[in-house]
XYZ file of C-alpha atoms in Angstrom:
554
model
C 112.542 122.602 58.788
C 112.521 121.206 62.315
C 115.648 121.442 64.847
C 116.164 117.653 65.029
C 118.631 116.058 67.821
C 122.202 115.794 66.781
C 122.689 113.053 69.386
C 120.685 110.557 71.592
C 121.792 108.243 74.209
C 122.325 104.639 72.828
C 119.500 102.468 74.292
C 120.448 101.080 77.586
C 122.990 103.482 78.464
C 122.929 104.913 81.791
C 123.879 108.495 82.815
C 122.424 111.856 82.227
C 120.910 112.122 78.579
C 121.375 114.848 76.159
C 118.299 117.047 76.459
C 116.099 116.587 73.334
C 113.308 118.824 74.807
C 110.055 117.486 73.394
C 112.067 115.407 71.338
C 113.486 118.409 69.177
C 115.966 120.535 71.098
C 119.747 120.011 70.281
C 121.879 118.879 72.907
C 124.631 119.415 70.814
C 126.286 116.411 72.459
C 129.412 116.089 74.563
C 132.291 118.672 72.563
C 135.911 118.995 73.441
C 136.753 122.492 71.507
C 133.611 124.686 72.352
C 136.206 127.091 74.566
C 139.496 126.112 72.924
C 140.762 122.793 73.966
C 140.145 123.157 77.873
C 138.153 124.942 80.160
C 138.034 126.065 84.028
C 137.861 122.873 86.337
C 134.382 122.474 87.190
C 133.399 124.798 90.485
C 130.495 126.203 92.439
C 129.700 129.116 94.648
C 127.856 126.781 97.285
C 129.171 127.104 100.820
C 131.871 124.386 101.631
C 131.015 122.248 104.764
C 132.329 123.375 107.982
C 134.745 120.713 109.262
C 135.396 120.403 113.118
C 138.842 121.107 114.459
C 139.023 118.056 116.311
C 141.290 115.145 115.927
C 140.372 113.425 112.796
C 141.161 110.166 110.885
C 140.999 109.460 106.943
C 140.136 106.178 105.699
C 140.779 105.736 101.863
C 138.005 104.111 100.129
C 138.941 103.897 96.258
C 142.427 105.530 94.766
C 142.503 106.842 91.409
C 139.939 103.939 90.200
C 139.025 103.985 86.434
C 135.603 103.906 85.296
C 135.877 102.582 81.526
C 132.782 100.510 80.584
C 130.108 99.714 83.026
C 128.397 97.092 80.530
C 131.830 95.443 79.748
C 132.417 91.507 80.390
C 132.935 91.644 83.666
C 131.858 95.284 84.113
C 133.962 97.841 85.917
C 131.178 98.815 88.101
C 130.296 98.809 90.735
C 133.482 99.186 92.629
C 133.155 97.444 96.146
C 135.482 97.522 99.022
C 135.245 97.031 102.740
C 134.962 100.159 104.893
C 136.064 99.635 108.535
C 135.749 102.727 110.865
C 139.360 103.808 112.119
C 140.100 102.514 115.733
C 142.047 105.440 116.566
C 138.832 107.861 116.013
C 136.040 105.754 117.235
C 132.619 107.342 117.563
C 130.760 109.090 118.458
C 131.835 111.679 115.841
C 131.138 114.887 115.533
C 130.963 114.852 111.953
C 131.775 112.466 108.863
C 132.586 113.816 105.460
C 132.886 111.948 102.123
C 135.338 113.337 99.909
C 135.579 112.410 96.269
C 137.930 113.581 93.635
C 137.545 112.916 89.863
C 139.490 113.596 86.777
C 138.202 112.850 82.871
C 139.753 113.855 79.724
C 138.606 113.622 76.097
C 135.092 113.311 74.830
C 132.332 111.773 77.300
C 128.538 112.205 78.159
C 127.712 113.254 81.867
C 127.248 110.064 84.131
C 124.937 109.320 87.045
C 126.805 107.556 89.809
C 125.846 106.630 93.349
C 127.741 105.473 96.708
C 125.980 103.136 99.003
C 127.723 101.707 102.349
C 125.913 98.589 103.968
C 123.265 98.701 101.192
C 122.365 102.085 102.120
C 122.266 105.059 99.812
C 124.489 107.750 100.977
C 125.143 109.961 97.809
C 123.732 110.292 94.513
C 125.735 112.590 91.953
C 126.950 112.941 88.373
C 129.924 113.697 86.515
C 131.027 116.846 84.512
C 131.384 116.650 80.915
C 135.226 116.855 79.965
C 137.530 119.108 77.782
C 140.013 117.595 75.294
C 142.793 118.559 77.706
C 141.084 117.265 80.839
C 139.563 118.516 83.969
C 139.375 117.730 87.546
C 136.419 118.216 90.244
C 135.714 117.600 93.894
C 132.581 116.594 95.688
C 132.448 116.794 99.363
C 129.286 115.409 101.361
C 128.201 115.076 104.854
C 127.594 111.764 105.444
C 127.220 112.304 109.455
C 123.693 111.369 109.500
C 124.389 107.695 108.701
C 126.310 107.304 111.876
C 124.560 104.370 113.158
C 125.259 102.679 110.365
C 129.188 103.293 110.379
C 129.386 102.629 113.828
C 128.080 99.083 113.500
C 131.825 97.873 112.316
C 132.687 96.842 108.774
C 130.347 97.769 105.699
C 130.639 97.068 102.673
C 131.545 100.367 99.926
C 129.865 100.611 96.753
C 130.337 102.810 94.148
C 128.589 102.502 90.929
C 129.357 104.801 87.552
C 128.418 103.042 84.579
C 130.468 105.016 81.819
C 131.079 103.695 78.193
C 134.079 104.036 76.351
C 134.472 103.879 72.425
C 136.406 105.230 69.542
C 134.452 108.284 69.502
C 133.665 109.088 73.333
C 137.255 108.332 75.120
C 136.778 110.074 78.398
C 137.430 107.715 81.342
C 136.727 108.784 84.690
C 139.016 108.234 87.371
C 137.887 108.782 90.811
C 139.151 108.705 94.317
C 137.202 108.466 97.636
C 137.707 108.728 101.180
C 136.076 109.156 104.155
C 136.896 111.475 107.304
C 136.054 110.860 110.809
C 135.953 113.839 113.307
C 136.504 113.103 117.217
C 134.113 114.957 119.767
C 135.084 117.621 121.963
C 133.335 120.110 124.326
C 133.459 122.409 121.574
C 132.321 119.890 118.559
C 129.994 117.526 120.645
C 129.026 114.175 119.147
C 126.439 114.900 116.461
C 122.808 113.966 117.297
C 121.970 110.821 114.819
C 119.009 108.453 114.826
C 119.889 105.058 116.505
C 118.985 102.797 113.427
C 118.397 103.115 109.768
C 116.683 100.870 107.440
C 116.361 100.951 103.744
C 113.948 99.796 101.355
C 117.135 99.431 98.675
C 116.916 100.492 95.138
C 113.842 100.959 93.436
C 112.778 101.401 89.655
C 109.240 103.150 88.837
C 107.967 102.316 85.342
C 104.893 102.551 83.474
C 104.457 99.026 83.578
C 105.379 98.824 87.259
C 104.448 102.463 88.837
C 104.823 101.184 92.757
C 107.018 99.166 94.513
C 107.471 98.493 98.332
C 109.275 96.463 100.568
C 108.298 94.874 104.266
C 110.491 96.221 107.161
C 110.262 95.669 110.719
C 110.782 98.589 113.101
C 112.002 98.557 116.813
C 108.988 98.184 119.241
C 110.336 101.067 121.417
C 110.316 103.410 118.349
C 109.823 107.157 119.205
C 110.342 108.897 116.073
C 110.577 108.490 112.183
C 112.276 110.039 109.475
C 112.542 109.026 105.433
C 114.896 110.473 103.286
C 114.155 109.641 99.373
C 116.960 109.651 96.755
C 115.234 109.807 93.524
C 115.932 110.794 89.819
C 114.220 110.484 86.489
C 116.031 108.548 83.734
C 115.283 108.163 80.205
C 115.338 110.417 77.034
C 112.064 112.122 78.719
C 111.932 111.623 82.351
C 115.295 113.337 83.217
C 113.367 116.430 81.542
C 109.932 116.096 82.889
C 109.801 119.552 84.155
C 109.863 120.401 80.594
C 107.272 117.492 79.050
C 103.949 118.569 77.221
C 100.586 117.596 78.149
C 99.395 114.079 76.449
C 96.961 115.749 74.414
C 99.366 118.062 72.601
C 101.817 115.236 72.175
C 99.076 112.884 70.833
C 98.495 115.524 68.561
C 101.793 115.795 67.076
C 102.752 112.255 66.249
C 106.047 111.506 64.994
C 107.684 114.960 66.416
C 109.097 113.096 69.490
C 107.260 115.474 71.914
C 107.419 114.032 75.175
C 103.936 113.764 77.145
C 102.780 113.030 80.398
C 103.108 116.674 81.477
C 105.897 118.364 83.355
C 104.694 117.487 86.904
C 106.086 114.530 88.821
C 105.147 113.415 92.431
C 106.497 110.335 94.193
C 104.555 109.066 97.120
C 105.842 107.428 100.061
C 103.354 104.781 101.583
C 103.171 102.834 104.684
C 101.037 99.820 104.335
C 99.230 101.273 101.404
C 98.306 104.406 102.918
C 100.076 107.509 101.582
C 102.103 109.189 103.955
C 104.088 112.046 102.199
C 104.845 113.128 98.713
C 108.352 114.239 97.088
C 108.248 116.832 94.272
C 111.552 116.380 92.892
C 113.755 119.196 91.986
C 114.521 119.613 88.332
C 118.034 118.980 88.286
C 119.917 119.399 85.065
C 123.228 117.868 84.367
C 126.133 118.988 82.387
C 125.100 117.384 79.207
C 121.436 119.090 79.352
C 120.156 121.412 76.964
C 123.488 122.577 75.782
C 126.608 121.547 77.654
C 128.289 124.957 77.393
C 125.828 126.413 80.248
C 127.596 124.395 82.643
C 131.298 125.042 81.747
C 132.458 125.189 84.419
C 129.638 125.960 87.010
C 127.492 122.799 87.283
C 123.389 122.826 87.654
C 122.124 123.326 90.933
C 122.150 120.125 92.825
C 123.909 118.459 89.697
C 127.025 117.196 91.909
C 125.076 116.435 94.710
C 121.433 115.050 93.943
C 119.019 115.931 96.865
C 117.565 113.469 99.489
C 114.314 114.678 100.028
C 113.179 114.356 103.997
C 109.699 113.291 105.094
C 108.596 113.326 108.784
C 106.721 110.125 109.342
C 106.367 110.420 113.217
C 102.868 110.541 113.493
C 102.598 106.999 111.896
C 104.836 105.749 114.623
C 102.000 104.155 116.286
C 100.913 101.877 113.536
C 104.352 99.938 113.298
C 105.293 98.954 116.943
C 103.661 95.648 117.186
C 106.947 93.896 115.979
C 105.758 92.877 112.508
C 106.717 93.641 109.065
C 105.014 96.794 107.445
C 105.458 97.571 104.017
C 107.091 101.128 102.999
C 106.264 101.617 99.115
C 107.093 104.192 96.471
C 104.827 105.200 93.527
C 104.830 107.601 90.890
C 102.090 110.036 90.605
C 99.257 108.919 88.246
C 98.503 112.355 86.599
C 99.108 111.632 82.971
C 98.822 108.073 83.338
C 102.273 107.722 85.064
C 105.853 108.789 83.736
C 107.273 108.175 80.578
C 110.208 106.245 81.248
C 111.884 105.374 84.671
C 112.452 106.934 88.160
C 115.169 105.367 90.087
C 116.150 105.604 93.848
C 115.928 104.480 97.270
C 114.383 105.383 100.702
C 116.427 105.375 103.490
C 114.455 105.368 107.199
C 116.192 106.799 110.256
C 114.717 105.214 113.474
C 115.165 107.305 116.866
C 114.007 104.885 119.688
C 113.205 105.577 123.260
C 116.158 104.846 125.455
C 114.068 104.588 128.836
C 111.674 101.837 127.549
C 111.827 98.293 125.787
C 108.359 99.456 124.130
C 106.346 102.229 123.256
C 102.691 102.643 122.254
C 101.178 104.936 120.169
C 98.274 106.005 117.450
C 97.985 107.748 114.467
C 94.748 110.045 115.265
C 94.116 112.425 112.103
C 95.275 111.748 108.789
C 93.957 114.008 105.883
C 96.900 113.217 103.264
C 95.417 113.102 99.583
C 96.123 110.139 97.477
C 97.525 112.447 94.808
C 98.160 115.990 94.119
C 95.161 118.170 92.992
C 96.358 118.458 89.307
C 94.897 121.098 86.626
C 95.938 121.598 82.857
C 94.862 124.458 80.428
C 96.019 123.556 76.989
C 95.753 125.593 73.850
C 97.171 124.020 70.408
C 98.074 126.368 67.540
C 98.569 123.297 65.147
C 102.104 122.972 63.584
C 103.839 121.890 66.714
C 102.621 125.138 68.491
C 101.029 125.331 71.664
C 100.653 127.080 75.121
C 99.932 125.254 78.229
C 99.821 126.028 81.927
C 99.801 122.917 84.267
C 99.312 123.269 88.147
C 99.493 120.907 91.163
C 98.668 121.656 94.839
C 98.469 119.485 98.159
C 97.343 120.553 101.729
C 97.860 117.755 103.910
C 98.227 117.079 107.689
C 99.138 113.963 109.629
C 98.990 114.003 113.519
C 99.627 110.947 116.078
C 100.989 110.492 119.573
C 103.770 108.090 121.172
C 103.316 106.992 124.834
C 107.385 107.444 126.055
C 109.137 107.078 128.987
C 109.068 110.676 129.334
C 105.402 111.259 128.606
C 103.131 111.253 125.788
C 104.468 113.205 122.802
C 102.144 114.208 119.902
C 103.517 115.179 116.364
C 101.623 116.908 113.664
C 102.998 117.411 110.287
C 101.621 119.609 107.519
C 102.471 120.073 104.140
C 101.589 123.131 101.801
C 102.642 122.512 98.335
C 102.173 124.070 95.109
C 103.237 124.061 91.345
C 103.034 125.812 88.337
C 104.674 125.010 84.937
C 103.600 127.574 82.077
C 105.227 126.809 78.989
C 104.994 128.150 75.275
C 106.223 125.683 72.331
C 106.436 127.158 68.932
C 107.968 125.195 65.531
C 107.938 122.126 67.290
C 110.659 123.185 69.352
C 112.785 125.489 67.785
C 111.309 128.477 69.813
C 110.498 127.706 73.566
C 109.652 129.585 76.499
C 109.422 127.977 79.966
C 108.683 129.305 83.184
C 108.237 127.032 86.354
C 108.121 127.275 89.873
C 107.726 125.118 92.996
C 106.872 126.552 96.512
C 106.940 123.630 99.340
C 105.939 124.850 102.780
C 106.722 121.804 105.484
C 105.694 122.302 109.128
C 106.313 119.970 111.977
C 104.909 120.831 115.464
C 105.538 118.754 118.620
C 103.894 118.865 122.199
C 104.332 116.957 125.214
C 107.378 116.063 127.440
C 107.948 119.783 127.236
C 107.265 122.926 125.744
C 105.688 123.197 122.300
C 107.940 123.050 119.478
C 107.660 124.119 115.672
C 110.091 123.713 112.880
C 108.863 125.018 109.663
C 110.886 124.767 106.196
C 110.021 126.626 103.041
C 111.326 126.038 99.676
C 111.302 128.100 96.424
C 112.283 126.305 93.207
C 112.437 128.387 90.032
C 113.058 127.478 86.391
C 113.018 130.037 83.709
C 114.243 128.657 79.916
C 114.316 130.426 76.873
C 115.958 128.389 73.883
C 115.602 130.004 70.081
C 116.704 128.496 66.809
C 116.730 130.773 63.662
C 117.774 130.119 60.269
C 118.265 132.357 57.288
C 117.990 132.054 53.653
C 121.822 131.407 53.243
C 121.447 128.433 55.440
C 122.787 129.978 58.547
C 121.982 128.741 61.775
C 121.776 130.318 64.947
C 120.922 128.743 68.299
C 120.537 130.473 71.991
C 119.725 129.551 75.443
C 119.355 131.315 78.483
C 118.242 130.027 82.003
C 117.501 131.247 85.412
C 117.187 128.750 88.064
C 117.576 128.569 91.711
C 116.664 127.147 95.085
C 115.766 129.469 97.936
C 115.375 127.863 101.489
C 114.331 129.398 104.884
C 114.077 127.069 107.928
C 113.018 128.224 111.456
C 112.786 126.447 114.632
C 110.735 127.954 117.802
C 110.144 126.749 121.539
C 107.406 127.835 123.446
C 106.498 130.481 120.541
C 109.786 131.988 120.340
C 112.131 131.586 117.683
C 115.367 129.685 118.611
C 117.030 129.159 115.340
C 116.615 130.585 111.733
C 118.619 129.853 108.525
C 118.298 130.741 104.701
C 119.579 129.769 101.478
C 119.495 131.650 98.557
C 121.106 130.209 95.185
C 120.574 131.600 91.939
C 122.233 130.208 88.561
C 122.225 132.117 85.527
C 123.786 130.538 82.184
C 123.720 131.398 78.611
C 124.961 129.915 75.460
C 125.082 130.424 71.607
C 125.785 128.725 68.572
C 126.171 129.964 65.298
C 127.254 127.810 62.199
C 127.070 128.351 58.514
C 129.233 131.499 57.480
C 131.057 131.496 60.603
C 131.459 129.225 63.670
C 130.562 130.596 67.263
C 130.564 128.969 70.342
C 130.128 130.922 73.470
C 128.699 130.798 77.043
C 128.533 132.419 79.976
C 127.168 132.219 83.718
C 126.876 133.969 86.828
C 126.170 132.223 90.177
C 125.543 133.603 93.270
C 125.243 131.675 96.783
C 123.876 133.414 100.185
C 123.218 131.919 103.318
C 122.363 132.621 107.113
C 122.586 130.518 110.340
C 124.563 129.222 113.221
C 127.730 129.327 111.381
C 127.125 132.928 110.232
C 126.604 134.341 107.217
C 127.987 133.490 103.900
C 127.931 134.876 100.287
C 130.087 134.207 97.093
C 129.554 135.177 93.579
C 131.120 133.597 90.276
C 131.236 134.832 86.877
C 132.467 132.982 83.973
C 132.793 133.681 80.274
C 133.367 131.096 77.676
C 134.826 128.326 80.649
C 137.131 130.903 82.418
C 136.596 133.824 85.157
C 135.399 137.146 84.158
C 137.742 140.035 84.566
């Protein structure tokens, strides 16, 4: 007997889907009585933002706005308003912070939502699943890097949360949003930001259309260029792409609902058709993923603030200075014949210009960036819906180029060394799963000319271990247990002339467990321990949270 999903997303509904790993894991769906009728408001051990103590002004963007039905006639999303930066706190600013406050009660799925200003994506997030009595949560997000957009006068503010309510799913999300502008002084100087922002606008990558692009015209005195990519997998399979099986195993088990295409995903950024960088998305697990009891009250890593993946495109600046449109594109990896469902997101480009020249010149001198990652698969199919597989992927890329500026010829070299490994064991068509994934990313940017040699290196580690087991006895009792160990580890160093000038670290780990027993008795229990440690210019920080059945452990 296979454990079949108790709940699936209705076709066309947005939001983070309930997990049906390989089409067979119970998500148990949103529940309202697992820890009694309530649980602690969502909380995380991550370091709060450091806010300047300068004079500040707060602009309210949205006050207790209800999101009830994103598919109504008319829909209640996106909510739009005009954002006007406050005259009393005119830029340049030392910091700009977006604060969100949400409330929800009843029964509801987790939902994805996004925030845009002037058409530029500035936040991608998701909601918690509520208790019957109700919960409240907060999100703070640093949007200082979007200052060039904010200083350009009034902009459209857009908040998009597509919810669905009916007789069963009653939770209405009530959201407030505000933006705080912090002025600058000697102690808190104006933040260094780009001079101009460009964006591709939203993209959707599917099997039928795995690539998209948009023509953009860049400043002719461009000096540096950085891209950030917001991206998330959607649909019943791509949200859990990291746990998918190789196509050969999925094909050998037809009708089982097993998701194919393998566990590796890569989004490639292209400039005029040339691959310029790759994003390997973090395996974000939302508050309905696998078992909702895992995430009450501590959400998964990045679940409330999805990463914006940054790529240094400065070596390509010399190709973009002719004043003509150039196509910036995004495509999903072709390994395993593209993804199952859809990848959505947006690319923002931060352009820094030469303030001492109307035009710059440049050249891409070395381009050794692979068209796609090298992927290997080892599969052992044991029959009967059981199998073992190991999937690896790697990249070793280099791009180098120079730009002639008013302060000399600046050469920039970008190196990427990326490695991925997924080892999975699946038994009984998904009733017994062991998953061990690891991603190691090292990105190095070296710059010389116009001053001493400068190097920045960022190393990221992204582990994810899962143990899932369902057992049944002769009396018909069912016992389901889920245990995870996930994290994010980052070390960033900056060096000038061979001497390290700055170093920062992040070590974030989360270990949640959940158990459900049905039959002779009913058990709903869960626990989690989260630890966050960081070092850097702001000093050391450390916090540990431990919860049992939704409440702090004594």
